[in-house]
Short mmCIF file of C-alpha atoms in Angstrom, two decimals:
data_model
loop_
_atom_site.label_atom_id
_atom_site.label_comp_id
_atom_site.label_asym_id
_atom_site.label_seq_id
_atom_site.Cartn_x
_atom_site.Cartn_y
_atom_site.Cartn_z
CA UNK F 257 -56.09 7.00 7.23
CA UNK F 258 -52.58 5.43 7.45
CA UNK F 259 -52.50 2.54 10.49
CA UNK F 260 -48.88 2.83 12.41
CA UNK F 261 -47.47 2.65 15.26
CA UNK F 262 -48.10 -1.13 16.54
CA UNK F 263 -47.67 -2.69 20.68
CA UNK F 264 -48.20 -6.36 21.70
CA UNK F 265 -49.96 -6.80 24.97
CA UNK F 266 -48.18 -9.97 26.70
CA UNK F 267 -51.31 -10.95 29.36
CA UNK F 268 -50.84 -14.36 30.60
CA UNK F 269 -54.11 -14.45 31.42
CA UNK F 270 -55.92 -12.95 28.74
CA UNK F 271 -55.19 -12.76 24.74
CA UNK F 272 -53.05 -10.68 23.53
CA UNK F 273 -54.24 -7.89 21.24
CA UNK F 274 -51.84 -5.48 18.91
CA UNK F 275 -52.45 -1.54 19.22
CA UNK F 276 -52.47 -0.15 16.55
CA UNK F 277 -52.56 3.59 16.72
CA UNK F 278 -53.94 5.32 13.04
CA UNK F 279 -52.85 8.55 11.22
CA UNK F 280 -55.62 10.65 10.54
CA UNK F 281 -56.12 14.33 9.44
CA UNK F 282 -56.45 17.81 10.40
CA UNK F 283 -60.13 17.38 9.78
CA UNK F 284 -61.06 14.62 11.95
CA UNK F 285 -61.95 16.48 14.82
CA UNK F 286 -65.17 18.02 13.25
CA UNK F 287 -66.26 14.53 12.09
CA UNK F 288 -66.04 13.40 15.84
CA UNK F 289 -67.90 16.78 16.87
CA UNK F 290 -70.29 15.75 13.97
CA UNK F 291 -70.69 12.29 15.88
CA UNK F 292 -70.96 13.18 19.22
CA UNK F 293 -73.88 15.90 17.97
CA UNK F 294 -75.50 12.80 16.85
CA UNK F 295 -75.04 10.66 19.59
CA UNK F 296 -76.68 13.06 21.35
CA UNK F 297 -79.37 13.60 19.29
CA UNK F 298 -80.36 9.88 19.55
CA UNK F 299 -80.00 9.62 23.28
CA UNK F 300 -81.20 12.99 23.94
CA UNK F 301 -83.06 12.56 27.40
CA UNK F 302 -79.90 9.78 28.83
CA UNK F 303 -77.36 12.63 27.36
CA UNK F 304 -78.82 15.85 28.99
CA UNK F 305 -79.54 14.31 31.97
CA UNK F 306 -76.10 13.34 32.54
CA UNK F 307 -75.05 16.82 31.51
CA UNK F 308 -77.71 18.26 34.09
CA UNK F 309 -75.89 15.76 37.26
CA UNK F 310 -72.69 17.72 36.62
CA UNK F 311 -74.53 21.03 35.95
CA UNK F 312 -76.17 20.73 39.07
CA UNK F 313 -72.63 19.33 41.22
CA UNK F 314 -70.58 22.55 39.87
CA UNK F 315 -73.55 24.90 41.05
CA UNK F 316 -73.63 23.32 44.67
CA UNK F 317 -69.70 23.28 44.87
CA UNK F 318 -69.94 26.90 43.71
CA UNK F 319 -72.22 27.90 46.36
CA UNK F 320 -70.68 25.68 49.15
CA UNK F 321 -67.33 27.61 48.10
CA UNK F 322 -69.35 30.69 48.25
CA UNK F 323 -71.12 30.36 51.28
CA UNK F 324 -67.75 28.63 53.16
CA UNK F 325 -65.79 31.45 52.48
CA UNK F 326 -63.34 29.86 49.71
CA UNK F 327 -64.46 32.01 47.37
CA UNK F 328 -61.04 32.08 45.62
CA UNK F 329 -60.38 28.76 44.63
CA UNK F 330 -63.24 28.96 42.19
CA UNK F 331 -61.05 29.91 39.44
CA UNK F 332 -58.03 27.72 39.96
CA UNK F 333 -60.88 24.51 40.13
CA UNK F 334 -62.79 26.15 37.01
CA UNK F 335 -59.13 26.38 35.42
CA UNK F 336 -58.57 22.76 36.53
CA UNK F 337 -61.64 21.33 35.22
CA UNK F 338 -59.76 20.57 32.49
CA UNK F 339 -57.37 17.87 34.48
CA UNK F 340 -60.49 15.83 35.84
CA UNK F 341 -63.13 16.46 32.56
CA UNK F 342 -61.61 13.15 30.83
CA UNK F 343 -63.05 11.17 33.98
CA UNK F 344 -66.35 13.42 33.67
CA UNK F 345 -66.56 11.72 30.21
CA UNK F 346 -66.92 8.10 31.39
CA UNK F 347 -71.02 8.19 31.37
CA UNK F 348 -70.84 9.47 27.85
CA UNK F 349 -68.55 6.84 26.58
CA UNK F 350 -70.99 4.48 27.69
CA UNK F 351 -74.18 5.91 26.26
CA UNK F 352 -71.85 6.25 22.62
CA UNK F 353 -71.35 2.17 23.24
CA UNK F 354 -74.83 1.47 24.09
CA UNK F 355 -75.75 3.52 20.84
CA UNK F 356 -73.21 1.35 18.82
CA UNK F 357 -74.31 -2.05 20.17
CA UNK F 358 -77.96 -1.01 18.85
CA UNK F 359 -79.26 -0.87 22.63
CA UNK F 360 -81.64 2.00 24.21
CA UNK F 361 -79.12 3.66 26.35
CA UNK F 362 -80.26 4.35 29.57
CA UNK F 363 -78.96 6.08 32.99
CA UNK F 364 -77.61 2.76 34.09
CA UNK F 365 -75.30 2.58 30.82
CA UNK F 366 -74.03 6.62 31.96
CA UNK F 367 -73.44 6.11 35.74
CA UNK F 368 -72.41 2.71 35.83
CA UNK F 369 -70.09 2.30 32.39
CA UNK F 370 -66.98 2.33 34.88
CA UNK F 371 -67.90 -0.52 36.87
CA UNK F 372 -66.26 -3.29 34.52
CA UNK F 373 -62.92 -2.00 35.10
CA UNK F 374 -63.76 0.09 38.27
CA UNK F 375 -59.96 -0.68 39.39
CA UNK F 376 -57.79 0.94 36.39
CA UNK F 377 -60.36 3.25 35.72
CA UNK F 378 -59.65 4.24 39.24
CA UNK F 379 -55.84 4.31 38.99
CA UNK F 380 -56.60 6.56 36.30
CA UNK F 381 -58.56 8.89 38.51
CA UNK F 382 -55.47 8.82 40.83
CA UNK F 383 -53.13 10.16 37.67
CA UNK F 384 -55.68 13.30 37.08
CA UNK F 385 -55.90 13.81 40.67
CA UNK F 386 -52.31 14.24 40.78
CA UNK F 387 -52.78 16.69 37.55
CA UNK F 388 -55.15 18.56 39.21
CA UNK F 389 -53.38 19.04 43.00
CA UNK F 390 -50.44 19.84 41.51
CA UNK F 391 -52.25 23.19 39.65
CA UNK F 392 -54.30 24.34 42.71
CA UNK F 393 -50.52 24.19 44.01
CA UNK F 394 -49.56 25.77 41.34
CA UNK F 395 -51.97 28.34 41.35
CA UNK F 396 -51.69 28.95 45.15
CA UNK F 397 -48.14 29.86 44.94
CA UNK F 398 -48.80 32.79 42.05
CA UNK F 399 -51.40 34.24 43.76
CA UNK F 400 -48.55 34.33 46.68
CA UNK F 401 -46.33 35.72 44.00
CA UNK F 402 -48.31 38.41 42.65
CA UNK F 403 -50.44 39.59 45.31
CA UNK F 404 -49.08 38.33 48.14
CA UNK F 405 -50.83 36.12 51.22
CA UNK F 406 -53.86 38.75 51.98
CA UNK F 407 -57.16 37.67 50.22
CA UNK F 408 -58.92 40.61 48.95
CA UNK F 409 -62.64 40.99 48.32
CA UNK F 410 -64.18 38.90 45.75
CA UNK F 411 -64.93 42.77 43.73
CA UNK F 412 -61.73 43.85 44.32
CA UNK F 413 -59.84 40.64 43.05
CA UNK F 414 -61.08 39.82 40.24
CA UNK F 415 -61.19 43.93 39.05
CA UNK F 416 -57.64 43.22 39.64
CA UNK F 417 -56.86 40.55 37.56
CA UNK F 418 -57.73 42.12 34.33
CA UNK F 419 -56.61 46.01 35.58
CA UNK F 420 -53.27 45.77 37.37
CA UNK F 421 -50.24 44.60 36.01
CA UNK F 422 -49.72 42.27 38.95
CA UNK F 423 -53.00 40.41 37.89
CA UNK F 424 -52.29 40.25 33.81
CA UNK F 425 -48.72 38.81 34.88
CA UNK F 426 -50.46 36.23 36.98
CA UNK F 427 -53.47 35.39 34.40
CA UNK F 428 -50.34 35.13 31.73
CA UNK F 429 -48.11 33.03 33.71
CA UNK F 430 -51.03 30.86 35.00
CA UNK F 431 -52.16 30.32 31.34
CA UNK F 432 -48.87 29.24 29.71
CA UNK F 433 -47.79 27.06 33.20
CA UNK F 434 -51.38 25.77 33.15
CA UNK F 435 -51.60 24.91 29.38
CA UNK F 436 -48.46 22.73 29.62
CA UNK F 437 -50.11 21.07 32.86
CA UNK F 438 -53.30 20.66 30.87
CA UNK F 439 -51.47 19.44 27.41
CA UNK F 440 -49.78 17.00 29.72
CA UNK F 441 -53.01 15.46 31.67
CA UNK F 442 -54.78 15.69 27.85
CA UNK F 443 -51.84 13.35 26.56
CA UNK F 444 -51.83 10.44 29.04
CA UNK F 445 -55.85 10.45 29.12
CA UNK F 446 -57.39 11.58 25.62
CA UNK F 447 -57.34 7.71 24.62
CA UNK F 448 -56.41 5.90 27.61
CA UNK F 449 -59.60 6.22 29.46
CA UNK F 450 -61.93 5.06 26.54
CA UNK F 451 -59.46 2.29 26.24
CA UNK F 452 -59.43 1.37 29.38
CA UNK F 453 -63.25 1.04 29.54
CA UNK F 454 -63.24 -1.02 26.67
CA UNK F 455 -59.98 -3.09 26.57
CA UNK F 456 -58.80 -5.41 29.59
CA UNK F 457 -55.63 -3.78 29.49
CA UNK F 458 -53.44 -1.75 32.69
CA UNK F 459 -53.61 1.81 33.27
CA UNK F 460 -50.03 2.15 32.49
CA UNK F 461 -50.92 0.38 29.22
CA UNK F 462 -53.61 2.84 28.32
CA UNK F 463 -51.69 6.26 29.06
CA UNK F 464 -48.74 4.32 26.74
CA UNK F 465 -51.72 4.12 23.92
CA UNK F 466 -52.36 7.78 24.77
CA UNK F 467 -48.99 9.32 24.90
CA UNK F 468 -48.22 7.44 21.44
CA UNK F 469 -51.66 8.88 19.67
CA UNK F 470 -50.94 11.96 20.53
CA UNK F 471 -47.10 11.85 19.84
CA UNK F 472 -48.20 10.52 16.40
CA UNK F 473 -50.64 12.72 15.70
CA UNK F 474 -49.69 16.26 17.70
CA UNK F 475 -51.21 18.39 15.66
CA UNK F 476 -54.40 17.20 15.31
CA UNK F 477 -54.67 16.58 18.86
CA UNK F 478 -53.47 19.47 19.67
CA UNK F 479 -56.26 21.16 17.92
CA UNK F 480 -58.82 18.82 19.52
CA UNK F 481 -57.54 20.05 22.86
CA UNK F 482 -57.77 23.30 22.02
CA UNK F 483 -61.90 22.53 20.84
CA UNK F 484 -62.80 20.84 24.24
CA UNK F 485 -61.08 23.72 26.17
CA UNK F 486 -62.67 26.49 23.80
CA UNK F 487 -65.88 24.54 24.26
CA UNK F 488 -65.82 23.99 27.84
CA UNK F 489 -64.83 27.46 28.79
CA UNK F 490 -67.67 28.50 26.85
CA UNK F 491 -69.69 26.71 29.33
CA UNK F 492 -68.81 27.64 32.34
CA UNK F 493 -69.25 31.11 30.81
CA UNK F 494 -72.83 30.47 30.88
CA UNK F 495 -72.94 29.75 34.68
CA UNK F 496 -72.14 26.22 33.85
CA UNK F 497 -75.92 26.02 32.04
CA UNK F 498 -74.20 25.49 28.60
CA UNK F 499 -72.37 22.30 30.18
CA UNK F 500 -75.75 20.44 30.32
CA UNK F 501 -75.21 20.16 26.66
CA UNK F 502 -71.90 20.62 25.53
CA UNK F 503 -70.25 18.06 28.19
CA UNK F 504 -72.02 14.69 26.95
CA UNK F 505 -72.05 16.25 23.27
CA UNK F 506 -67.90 16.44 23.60
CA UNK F 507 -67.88 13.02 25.86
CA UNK F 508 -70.08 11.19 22.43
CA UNK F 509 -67.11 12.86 20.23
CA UNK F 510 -64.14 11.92 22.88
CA UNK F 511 -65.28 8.50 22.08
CA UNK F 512 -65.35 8.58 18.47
CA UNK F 513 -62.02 10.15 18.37
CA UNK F 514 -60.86 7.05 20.69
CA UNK F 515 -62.04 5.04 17.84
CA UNK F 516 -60.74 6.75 15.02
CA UNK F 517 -57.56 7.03 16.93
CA UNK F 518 -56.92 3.03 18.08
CA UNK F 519 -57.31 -0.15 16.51
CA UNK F 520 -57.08 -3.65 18.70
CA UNK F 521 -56.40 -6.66 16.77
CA UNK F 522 -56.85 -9.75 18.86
CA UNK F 523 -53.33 -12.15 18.61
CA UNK F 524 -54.13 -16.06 19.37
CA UNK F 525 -51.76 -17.36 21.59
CA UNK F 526 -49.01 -20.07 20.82
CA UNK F 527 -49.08 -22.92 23.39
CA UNK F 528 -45.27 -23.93 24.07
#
């Protein structure tokens, strides 16, 4: 792996440290996969039962949706998943830095990883949110488009989708607009958040990390995007049971792939 690619952080308050963001290769992404399978495998019972927590929150917002009548943004969130699943990842990244620090991981180290830098984690948070509002927007105005402001029956909507022309044209439009809304969120977050838990650096300074790993390495992040949403989708495809185990599984690799990905080399400072 080739290092490139270098930033000084000017803190006044804190030393400075020198990104450096690393070249790596096209088959990277199955070592991470590799690592995260491991990760899991160590911290088996901490791992599942942070998959289960979001297993179990997708269920009850799937029945409250249900049951509430809103029925029909299930697919738009399910689509948008994708914009907010980089914050989901925050209790793995913890349990993979427990692992490395040669500590027992326990529930504390996957619900309360954040806590440290609770404040740019949460600007962070504000980004995706944005992501994600402006695809249910998105989405909102081509159902509008395509079949028009009447909400049909659950049965008779989704038959549509994959029978009428009006629904392929919206599932294809939705897909391409969506992807580049996805690719987008994927690029100022695949690297940022990790770094932000584990780096006293900005928000703004961890999407910049991002946005340059993934400039400087497009392909291969563009086939690691394509893996988590492949792997996710296959998830929710099992009535979200498959997420108990693929979420943390792809959070343990996220985090490898951070570290692959980024190098911080502390700078002393010279007094004046």
């Amino acid at each position: 792996m080739n290092a490139a690619t270098t930033k000084t952080n000017h803190h006044s308050d804190q030393p400075s440290v020198k990104i450096t963001i690393n070249k790596v290769g096209l088959d990277r992404p199955r070592a991470w996969l590799a690592a995260g399978v491991e990760d899991f495998r160590r911290a088996t019972v901490v791992s599942l039962s942070y998959g289960m927590f979001w297993v179990g929150l997708s269920i009850a917002i799937t029945l409250g949706a249900f049951t509430l009548g809103y029925w029909y943004w299930l697919l738009p969130m399910i689509a948008g998943f994708m914009f907010i699943g980089p914050l989901v990842a925050v209790g793995s990244y913890g349990i993979s830095r427990a692992l490395e620090r040669g500590q027992v991981p326990n529930l504390g180290d996957a619900f309360g990883s954040w806590r440290p830098h609770a404040g740019q984690l949460a600007m962070m948070g504000v980004m995706m949110m944005i992501f994600f509002l402006a695809w249910i927007r998105l989405a909102t105005l081509l159902f509008a488009l395509f079949f028009g402001f009447e909400v049909p029956s659950p049965a008779t909507l989704y038959t549509a989708l994959l029978t009428t022309s009006e629904g392929l044209g919206m599932l294809a439009v939705g897909t391409v607009a969506g992807g580049i809304l996805a690719f987008g969120a994927f690029a100022i977050s695949v690297v940022a958040i990790p770094t932000l838990m584990d780096q006293d650096l900005t928000f703004m300074e961890g999407i910049e990390a991002s946005v340059r790993c993934v400039a400087r390495n497009f392909r291969v992040m563009l086939l690691w995007a394509v893996i988590l949403t492949l792997c996710v989708l296959v998830g929710v495809m099992t009535f979200y049971i498959g997420l108990a185990l693929i979420l943390p599984v792809l959070g343990h690799a996220s985090w490898h792939a951070y570290e692959d990905l980024v190098r911080f080399d502390p700078i002393e400072k010279i007094s004046s």
